[in-house]
Amino acid sequence: MNRHGGVATAEQVEQEALSGFLLLTAQGDREAFTTFYELTSQRVYGFVRRIIVNAEIAQETAQDIYVVVWLDAHKFDPTIGSAMAWLMTIAHRRAVDRVRSEQASANRAFRWGTTNQDVDHDVVAESVAGRLEAQHLIRCLRELSPLQQEAITLAYFNCMTYREVAVYLSAPPATVKSRIRDGLKQLRIRMEEA
């Protein structure tokens, strides 16, 4: 039985168990933390791996996520959302931060490399064209509704599935699919108009 008197689904049972392990982790229970890790680590790594291409960096990031879980378990509030949504929010933030950090490092190396060698003018032209196209895409994306922007950004720029976007936004999957589909149609029209 669930809180509302109906029969609990397997997903509800799992979410309640994960919430319980997370609440015990907040009290310093190492066994609860270990169980929470064992039940969720494969999903977290898979999610992080879709954002971070390098497997070794993805593994390090996944481990960092569980350090945050151990330290911040007391911040979890089951009345606000599920344990898995809370965990995936942390995973998303850490993975994106790691990508940004790696990108910043790559950009520094690129800037250093370009100042220390001759530049091929065709490469410069292609780079400028690519940046202009990306800027145009961003402008067109900003013309969509905030809900469409968020759903498309999560799905396409953060490599999340519709289901993961739905969990992250606490919205029904059908609603998320509709937002993304309608947003992409509008985005295509705006891109073609320009």
PDB file of C-alpha atoms in Angstrom:
ATOM      1  CA  MET A   1       0.000   0.000   0.000  1.00  0.00           C
ATOM      2  CA  ASN A   2       1.179   3.533  -0.719  1.00  0.00           C
ATOM      3  CA  ARG A   3       0.514   6.729   1.235  1.00  0.00           C
ATOM      4  CA  HIS A   4      -2.789   7.243  -0.551  1.00  0.00           C
ATOM      5  CA  GLY A   5      -4.199   3.826   0.273  1.00  0.00           C
ATOM      6  CA  GLY A   6      -3.605   2.328  -3.199  1.00  0.00           C
ATOM      7  CA  VAL A   7      -1.316  -0.513  -4.168  1.00  0.00           C
ATOM      8  CA  ALA A   8       2.254   0.704  -4.452  1.00  0.00           C
ATOM      9  CA  THR A   9       4.096   0.152  -7.723  1.00  0.00           C
ATOM     10  CA  ALA A  10       7.582  -1.354  -7.794  1.00  0.00           C
ATOM     11  CA  GLU A  11       8.965   2.095  -8.604  1.00  0.00           C
ATOM     12  CA  GLN A  12       7.183   3.624  -5.572  1.00  0.00           C
ATOM     13  CA  VAL A  13       8.517   0.880  -3.321  1.00  0.00           C
ATOM     14  CA  GLU A  14      12.034   1.447  -4.663  1.00  0.00           C
ATOM     15  CA  GLN A  15      11.761   5.216  -4.210  1.00  0.00           C
ATOM     16  CA  GLU A  16      10.562   4.818  -0.624  1.00  0.00           C
ATOM     17  CA  ALA A  17      13.429   2.431   0.116  1.00  0.00           C
ATOM     18  CA  LEU A  18      15.976   4.812  -1.412  1.00  0.00           C
ATOM     19  CA  SER A  19      14.507   7.687   0.602  1.00  0.00           C
ATOM     20  CA  GLY A  20      14.848   5.609   3.752  1.00  0.00           C
ATOM     21  CA  PHE A  21      18.489   4.766   3.010  1.00  0.00           C
ATOM     22  CA  LEU A  22      19.210   8.416   2.278  1.00  0.00           C
ATOM     23  CA  LEU A  23      17.583   9.565   5.528  1.00  0.00           C
ATOM     24  CA  LEU A  24      19.654   7.011   7.457  1.00  0.00           C
ATOM     25  CA  THR A  25      22.767   8.184   5.593  1.00  0.00           C
ATOM     26  CA  ALA A  26      22.032  11.695   6.842  1.00  0.00           C
ATOM     27  CA  GLN A  27      22.337  10.255  10.368  1.00  0.00           C
ATOM     28  CA  GLY A  28      25.765   8.810   9.537  1.00  0.00           C
ATOM     29  CA  ASP A  29      24.634   5.234   8.833  1.00  0.00           C
ATOM     30  CA  ARG A  30      27.418   3.784   6.638  1.00  0.00           C
ATOM     31  CA  GLU A  31      25.519   0.583   5.851  1.00  0.00           C
ATOM     32  CA  ALA A  32      22.543   2.576   4.562  1.00  0.00           C
ATOM     33  CA  PHE A  33      24.929   4.659   2.447  1.00  0.00           C
ATOM     34  CA  THR A  34      26.575   1.514   1.063  1.00  0.00           C
ATOM     35  CA  THR A  35      23.178   0.066   0.155  1.00  0.00           C
ATOM     36  CA  PHE A  36      22.093   3.363  -1.413  1.00  0.00           C
ATOM     37  CA  TYR A  37      25.317   3.375  -3.447  1.00  0.00           C
ATOM     38  CA  GLU A  38      24.873  -0.241  -4.571  1.00  0.00           C
ATOM     39  CA  LEU A  39      21.279   0.400  -5.683  1.00  0.00           C
ATOM     40  CA  THR A  40      21.989   3.623  -7.586  1.00  0.00           C
ATOM     41  CA  SER A  41      25.626   3.709  -8.733  1.00  0.00           C
ATOM     42  CA  GLN A  42      25.086   2.009 -12.098  1.00  0.00           C
ATOM     43  CA  ARG A  43      22.321   4.446 -13.044  1.00  0.00           C
ATOM     44  CA  VAL A  44      24.400   7.409 -11.894  1.00  0.00           C
ATOM     45  CA  TYR A  45      27.450   6.261 -13.841  1.00  0.00           C
ATOM     46  CA  GLY A  46      25.335   5.639 -16.971  1.00  0.00           C
ATOM     47  CA  PHE A  47      23.802   9.093 -16.671  1.00  0.00           C
ATOM     48  CA  VAL A  48      27.176  10.773 -16.104  1.00  0.00           C
ATOM     49  CA  ARG A  49      28.737   8.792 -18.959  1.00  0.00           C
ATOM     50  CA  ARG A  50      26.204  10.251 -21.389  1.00  0.00           C
ATOM     51  CA  ILE A  51      27.347  13.745 -20.396  1.00  0.00           C
ATOM     52  CA  ILE A  52      31.080  13.051 -20.036  1.00  0.00           C
ATOM     53  CA  VAL A  53      32.647  11.236 -22.987  1.00  0.00           C
ATOM     54  CA  ASN A  54      35.848  10.164 -21.222  1.00  0.00           C
ATOM     55  CA  ALA A  55      35.130   6.995 -19.196  1.00  0.00           C
ATOM     56  CA  GLU A  56      37.849   7.662 -16.605  1.00  0.00           C
ATOM     57  CA  ILE A  57      36.649  11.214 -15.957  1.00  0.00           C
ATOM     58  CA  ALA A  58      33.043   9.961 -15.818  1.00  0.00           C
ATOM     59  CA  GLN A  59      34.051   7.361 -13.194  1.00  0.00           C
ATOM     60  CA  GLU A  60      35.854  10.017 -11.105  1.00  0.00           C
ATOM     61  CA  THR A  61      32.830  12.298 -11.353  1.00  0.00           C
ATOM     62  CA  ALA A  62      30.469   9.495 -10.295  1.00  0.00           C
ATOM     63  CA  GLN A  63      32.633   8.900  -7.218  1.00  0.00           C
ATOM     64  CA  ASP A  64      32.622  12.644  -6.461  1.00  0.00           C
ATOM     65  CA  ILE A  65      28.818  12.577  -6.622  1.00  0.00           C
ATOM     66  CA  TYR A  66      28.667  10.010  -3.826  1.00  0.00           C
ATOM     67  CA  VAL A  67      31.022  12.096  -1.694  1.00  0.00           C
ATOM     68  CA  VAL A  68      28.490  14.930  -2.089  1.00  0.00           C
ATOM     69  CA  VAL A  69      25.665  12.513  -1.215  1.00  0.00           C
ATOM     70  CA  TRP A  70      27.459  11.450   1.976  1.00  0.00           C
ATOM     71  CA  LEU A  71      28.156  15.054   2.993  1.00  0.00           C
ATOM     72  CA  ASP A  72      24.790  16.518   1.949  1.00  0.00           C
ATOM     73  CA  ALA A  73      22.346  13.684   2.718  1.00  0.00           C
ATOM     74  CA  HIS A  74      20.899  15.868   5.492  1.00  0.00           C
ATOM     75  CA  LYS A  75      19.677  18.286   2.771  1.00  0.00           C
ATOM     76  CA  PHE A  76      17.415  15.641   1.196  1.00  0.00           C
ATOM     77  CA  ASP A  77      13.727  16.301   1.854  1.00  0.00           C
ATOM     78  CA  PRO A  78      11.398  13.468   0.761  1.00  0.00           C
ATOM     79  CA  THR A  79       8.434  15.866   0.804  1.00  0.00           C
ATOM     80  CA  ILE A  80      10.001  17.867  -2.037  1.00  0.00           C
ATOM     81  CA  GLY A  81      10.982  15.027  -4.370  1.00  0.00           C
ATOM     82  CA  SER A  82      12.202  11.480  -4.690  1.00  0.00           C
ATOM     83  CA  ALA A  83      15.627  10.287  -3.626  1.00  0.00           C
ATOM     84  CA  MET A  84      16.469   9.407  -7.234  1.00  0.00           C
ATOM     85  CA  ALA A  85      15.492  12.870  -8.502  1.00  0.00           C
ATOM     86  CA  TRP A  86      17.617  14.456  -5.751  1.00  0.00           C
ATOM     87  CA  LEU A  87      20.542  12.198  -6.629  1.00  0.00           C
ATOM     88  CA  MET A  88      20.224  12.842 -10.375  1.00  0.00           C
ATOM     89  CA  THR A  89      20.100  16.580  -9.778  1.00  0.00           C
ATOM     90  CA  ILE A  90      23.429  16.326  -7.951  1.00  0.00           C
ATOM     91  CA  ALA A  91      24.774  14.060 -10.701  1.00  0.00           C
ATOM     92  CA  HIS A  92      23.693  16.470 -13.410  1.00  0.00           C
ATOM     93  CA  ARG A  93      25.264  19.476 -11.696  1.00  0.00           C
ATOM     94  CA  ARG A  94      28.551  17.682 -10.979  1.00  0.00           C
ATOM     95  CA  ALA A  95      28.801  16.259 -14.500  1.00  0.00           C
ATOM     96  CA  VAL A  96      28.072  19.614 -16.122  1.00  0.00           C
ATOM     97  CA  ASP A  97      30.581  21.318 -13.806  1.00  0.00           C
ATOM     98  CA  ARG A  98      33.192  18.722 -14.789  1.00  0.00           C
ATOM     99  CA  VAL A  99      32.489  19.207 -18.502  1.00  0.00           C
ATOM    100  CA  ARG A 100      32.809  22.968 -18.075  1.00  0.00           C
ATOM    101  CA  SER A 101      36.051  22.530 -16.163  1.00  0.00           C
ATOM    102  CA  GLU A 102      37.469  20.200 -18.820  1.00  0.00           C
ATOM    103  CA  GLN A 103      36.286  22.575 -21.560  1.00  0.00           C
ATOM    104  CA  ALA A 104      37.918  25.547 -19.844  1.00  0.00           C
ATOM    105  CA  SER A 105      41.159  23.585 -19.619  1.00  0.00           C
ATOM    106  CA  ALA A 106      40.906  22.611 -23.289  1.00  0.00           C
ATOM    107  CA  ASN A 107      40.161  26.231 -24.226  1.00  0.00           C
ATOM    108  CA  ARG A 108      43.262  27.410 -22.362  1.00  0.00           C
ATOM    109  CA  ALA A 109      45.363  24.808 -24.161  1.00  0.00           C
ATOM    110  CA  PHE A 110      43.783  25.785 -27.475  1.00  0.00           C
ATOM    111  CA  ARG A 111      44.454  29.494 -26.904  1.00  0.00           C
ATOM    112  CA  TRP A 112      48.034  28.730 -25.996  1.00  0.00           C
ATOM    113  CA  GLY A 113      48.434  26.527 -29.072  1.00  0.00           C
ATOM    114  CA  THR A 114      46.950  29.087 -31.434  1.00  0.00           C
ATOM    115  CA  THR A 115      49.219  31.851 -30.182  1.00  0.00           C
ATOM    116  CA  ASN A 116      52.277  29.661 -30.670  1.00  0.00           C
ATOM    117  CA  GLN A 117      51.742  28.461 -34.245  1.00  0.00           C
ATOM    118  CA  ASP A 118      50.671  29.710 -37.663  1.00  0.00           C
ATOM    119  CA  VAL A 119      46.911  29.766 -38.187  1.00  0.00           C
ATOM    120  CA  ASP A 120      45.358  28.128 -41.233  1.00  0.00           C
ATOM    121  CA  HIS A 121      42.880  30.694 -42.627  1.00  0.00           C
ATOM    122  CA  ASP A 122      40.394  28.026 -43.748  1.00  0.00           C
ATOM    123  CA  VAL A 123      40.214  26.769 -40.174  1.00  0.00           C
ATOM    124  CA  VAL A 124      39.517  30.303 -38.976  1.00  0.00           C
ATOM    125  CA  ALA A 125      36.712  30.753 -41.516  1.00  0.00           C
ATOM    126  CA  GLU A 126      35.139  27.429 -40.517  1.00  0.00           C
ATOM    127  CA  SER A 127      35.425  28.310 -36.843  1.00  0.00           C
ATOM    128  CA  VAL A 128      33.760  31.690 -37.367  1.00  0.00           C
ATOM    129  CA  ALA A 129      30.959  30.117 -39.437  1.00  0.00           C
ATOM    130  CA  GLY A 130      30.414  27.456 -36.763  1.00  0.00           C
ATOM    131  CA  ARG A 131      30.268  30.056 -34.000  1.00  0.00           C
ATOM    132  CA  LEU A 132      27.808  32.215 -35.973  1.00  0.00           C
ATOM    133  CA  GLU A 133      25.569  29.181 -36.508  1.00  0.00           C
ATOM    134  CA  ALA A 134      25.762  28.291 -32.813  1.00  0.00           C
ATOM    135  CA  GLN A 135      24.930  31.884 -31.840  1.00  0.00           C
ATOM    136  CA  HIS A 136      21.967  31.833 -34.221  1.00  0.00           C
ATOM    137  CA  LEU A 137      20.740  28.567 -32.692  1.00  0.00           C
ATOM    138  CA  ILE A 138      21.035  30.038 -29.179  1.00  0.00           C
ATOM    139  CA  ARG A 139      19.090  33.167 -30.232  1.00  0.00           C
ATOM    140  CA  CYS A 140      16.342  31.037 -31.755  1.00  0.00           C
ATOM    141  CA  LEU A 141      16.276  28.796 -28.672  1.00  0.00           C
ATOM    142  CA  ARG A 142      15.767  31.866 -26.455  1.00  0.00           C
ATOM    143  CA  GLU A 143      12.638  32.733 -28.450  1.00  0.00           C
ATOM    144  CA  LEU A 144      10.934  29.534 -27.253  1.00  0.00           C
ATOM    145  CA  SER A 145       8.938  29.360 -24.035  1.00  0.00           C
ATOM    146  CA  PRO A 146      11.034  28.850 -20.880  1.00  0.00           C
ATOM    147  CA  LEU A 147       9.517  25.373 -20.428  1.00  0.00           C
ATOM    148  CA  GLN A 148      10.468  24.368 -23.980  1.00  0.00           C
ATOM    149  CA  GLN A 149      13.950  25.854 -23.597  1.00  0.00           C
ATOM    150  CA  GLU A 150      14.590  23.914 -20.410  1.00  0.00           C
ATOM    151  CA  ALA A 151      13.299  20.596 -21.774  1.00  0.00           C
ATOM    152  CA  ILE A 152      15.259  20.887 -25.045  1.00  0.00           C
ATOM    153  CA  THR A 153      18.424  21.980 -23.249  1.00  0.00           C
ATOM    154  CA  LEU A 154      18.260  19.017 -20.873  1.00  0.00           C
ATOM    155  CA  ALA A 155      17.498  16.528 -23.643  1.00  0.00           C
ATOM    156  CA  TYR A 156      19.907  17.683 -26.322  1.00  0.00           C
ATOM    157  CA  PHE A 157      22.681  19.590 -24.590  1.00  0.00           C
ATOM    158  CA  ASN A 158      22.812  17.465 -21.440  1.00  0.00           C
ATOM    159  CA  CYS A 159      22.080  14.165 -23.242  1.00  0.00           C
ATOM    160  CA  MET A 160      19.168  13.210 -21.000  1.00  0.00           C
ATOM    161  CA  THR A 161      16.414  10.821 -22.098  1.00  0.00           C
ATOM    162  CA  TYR A 162      12.779  11.979 -22.075  1.00  0.00           C
ATOM    163  CA  ARG A 163      12.245   9.946 -18.904  1.00  0.00           C
ATOM    164  CA  GLU A 164      15.281  11.519 -17.186  1.00  0.00           C
ATOM    165  CA  VAL A 165      14.071  14.985 -18.203  1.00  0.00           C
ATOM    166  CA  ALA A 166      10.634  14.145 -16.815  1.00  0.00           C
ATOM    167  CA  VAL A 167      12.140  13.004 -13.497  1.00  0.00           C
ATOM    168  CA  TYR A 168      14.437  16.028 -13.340  1.00  0.00           C
ATOM    169  CA  LEU A 169      11.550  18.449 -14.026  1.00  0.00           C
ATOM    170  CA  SER A 170       9.011  16.460 -11.963  1.00  0.00           C
ATOM    171  CA  ALA A 171       6.717  16.460 -15.005  1.00  0.00           C
ATOM    172  CA  PRO A 172       4.851  13.638 -16.768  1.00  0.00           C
ATOM    173  CA  PRO A 173       6.878  12.065 -19.627  1.00  0.00           C
ATOM    174  CA  ALA A 174       4.102  12.832 -22.139  1.00  0.00           C
ATOM    175  CA  THR A 175       4.259  16.519 -21.186  1.00  0.00           C
ATOM    176  CA  VAL A 176       8.031  16.554 -21.596  1.00  0.00           C
ATOM    177  CA  LYS A 177       7.805  14.850 -25.013  1.00  0.00           C
ATOM    178  CA  SER A 178       5.191  17.364 -26.115  1.00  0.00           C
ATOM    179  CA  ARG A 179       7.301  20.340 -24.953  1.00  0.00           C
ATOM    180  CA  ILE A 180      10.357  19.033 -26.763  1.00  0.00           C
ATOM    181  CA  ARG A 181       8.473  18.120 -29.951  1.00  0.00           C
ATOM    182  CA  ASP A 182       6.654  21.479 -30.142  1.00  0.00           C
ATOM    183  CA  GLY A 183       9.810  23.375 -29.223  1.00  0.00           C
ATOM    184  CA  LEU A 184      11.840  21.621 -31.920  1.00  0.00           C
ATOM    185  CA  LYS A 185       9.171  22.415 -34.530  1.00  0.00           C
ATOM    186  CA  GLN A 186       9.261  26.092 -33.580  1.00  0.00           C
ATOM    187  CA  LEU A 187      13.053  26.055 -33.458  1.00  0.00           C
ATOM    188  CA  ARG A 188      13.249  24.556 -36.971  1.00  0.00           C
ATOM    189  CA  ILE A 189      10.862  27.228 -38.329  1.00  0.00           C
ATOM    190  CA  ARG A 190      12.860  30.039 -36.709  1.00  0.00           C
ATOM    191  CA  MET A 191      16.163  28.631 -37.994  1.00  0.00           C
ATOM    192  CA  GLU A 192      14.803  28.340 -41.539  1.00  0.00           C
ATOM    193  CA  GLU A 193      13.349  31.872 -41.478  1.00  0.00           C
ATOM    194  CA  ALA A 194      16.750  33.383 -40.734  1.00  0.00           C
TER     195      ALA A 194
END
